[in-house]
C-alpha cells in the first residue's frame, strides 16, 4: 500500500531507508529544520512564525518565482552572526539524524550583506556552528554561493571574501538564482578566478530553462559539476557530452516538481538521464521549502521505478562528486552507504 509525499510522489510505506548518505547540493536557509525558522520568525514578528503558515506557504509553491520569494522571506529572518551559528549547528545535527553523513551546503554572503549582517562574520559563524556540531552531527562543508540575478560584480565580492580569508571548510563556489538573468559568459571570469584560488565549481543550470542554458553554462564556466541539469534529457547531444565528460548532475526531483521545472514525478527525466549513462547524484536542494529530505529523494526516485541498484549507484555517485574529500575519503564514504530499517 503506497502513501503520497507532500508533493504527490507515491512511495512505499517507509520500512527502510538509505543511510550513510552524502548530499552535495543543499542551500543553508532552505535546509533548516522548520522549528528553527518558526522561532526566528516569531522573534521578528513575521507571519512565518504563526502556526501553520510555513507549511501553507511551502505547500503553495508552484513555480520558481514563488519558491525564490519564500526563500528570500526565510533569509530575511536572520539578525546576527549568532543566529547563523545556532542554525548551522541544528542543521548539522538534523542532517545526521536524517542519515546524511557528509554535506556540502551553499552559503550566500551577498544575502547576509543585503539583510544587514556582516557577511564575513556570518560566514565565520556558519563555519563555527558546523565545527561545534561535527562530533555528533553531519560533516558539513561550505559552498560559496553567488546569486545569478545580482550579476558578476556580486560574484566578485563573494570571491574577494574568500581570498581575504580562505577557510578549510569552504570547498567550492557556485551560482543559483534566476537562471535567465545574465548569460553564463558574464560569469566566466568569476569561475576562472574561483578555480585559481583553489575552489571547485558548480552551477545551477538546465533546471528552469532548456538545453541551451545548460550548454552555455558548460561552455562558458567549465564547472566540475552541475546542480540540476535535467534539461539535458531534451537533447541527445548534451546527454552524450555529459556522459562522455563525466560531469555529475546533482538532481533534486522533489524541488523540480515543486517549482514547476517538471510537471510531475512521472514526467521527471531522471530515468532517462541514467539510461543515457549520465553521472547522476540525488540531493534535497532546499528540503525545508520542499518538505523533503535527502533520504526522501531516494524514496521519490524509487517511486519513479528505479531499483535498489540504481539508488545505490546514485548514492555512491554523490560521495564521488564531493569537492571537499580526498579520493580515499570519497571511496570510504561510498562504501558506507547502506539500507537501514526504519523504526515504526
Ligand atoms: Zn539548488
PDB file of N, CA and C and ligand atoms in Angstrom, residues 25 27 106 204 227-228 285-286, ligand 1:
ATOM      1  N   UNK A  25      24.336  19.170  -2.580  1.00  0.00           N
ATOM      2  CA  UNK A  25      23.576  20.280  -3.160  1.00  0.00           C
ATOM      3  C   UNK A  25      22.437  20.638  -2.212  1.00  0.00           C
ATOM      4  N   UNK A  27      21.055  24.186   0.240  1.00  0.00           N
ATOM      5  CA  UNK A  27      21.189  25.625   0.496  1.00  0.00           C
ATOM      6  C   UNK A  27      20.876  25.883   1.964  1.00  0.00           C
ATOM      7  N   UNK A 106      25.404  25.348   0.288  1.00  0.00           N
ATOM      8  CA  UNK A 106      25.581  26.706  -0.215  1.00  0.00           C
ATOM      9  C   UNK A 106      25.272  27.731   0.871  1.00  0.00           C
ATOM     10  N   UNK A 204      24.000  26.158 -11.091  1.00  0.00           N
ATOM     11  CA  UNK A 204      22.616  25.750 -11.340  1.00  0.00           C
ATOM     12  C   UNK A 204      22.306  26.052 -12.806  1.00  0.00           C
ATOM     13  N   UNK A 227      24.320  21.620 -10.825  1.00  0.00           N
ATOM     14  CA  UNK A 227      23.145  21.453  -9.984  1.00  0.00           C
ATOM     15  C   UNK A 227      21.924  21.408 -10.905  1.00  0.00           C
ATOM     16  N   UNK A 228      21.204  20.317 -10.854  1.00  0.00           N
ATOM     17  CA  UNK A 228      20.028  20.028 -11.709  1.00  0.00           C
ATOM     18  C   UNK A 228      20.468  19.495 -13.073  1.00  0.00           C
ATOM     19  N   UNK A 285      18.391  19.768  -2.096  1.00  0.00           N
ATOM     20  CA  UNK A 285      18.357  21.163  -2.562  1.00  0.00           C
ATOM     21  C   UNK A 285      17.888  22.117  -1.446  1.00  0.00           C
ATOM     22  N   UNK A 286      16.588  22.199  -1.236  1.00  0.00           N
ATOM     23  CA  UNK A 286      16.025  23.034  -0.164  1.00  0.00           C
ATOM     24  C   UNK A 286      14.974  22.226   0.593  1.00  0.00           C
TER      25      UNK A 286
HETATM   26 ZN1  LIG B   1      19.961  24.428  -5.609  1.00  0.00          ZN
END
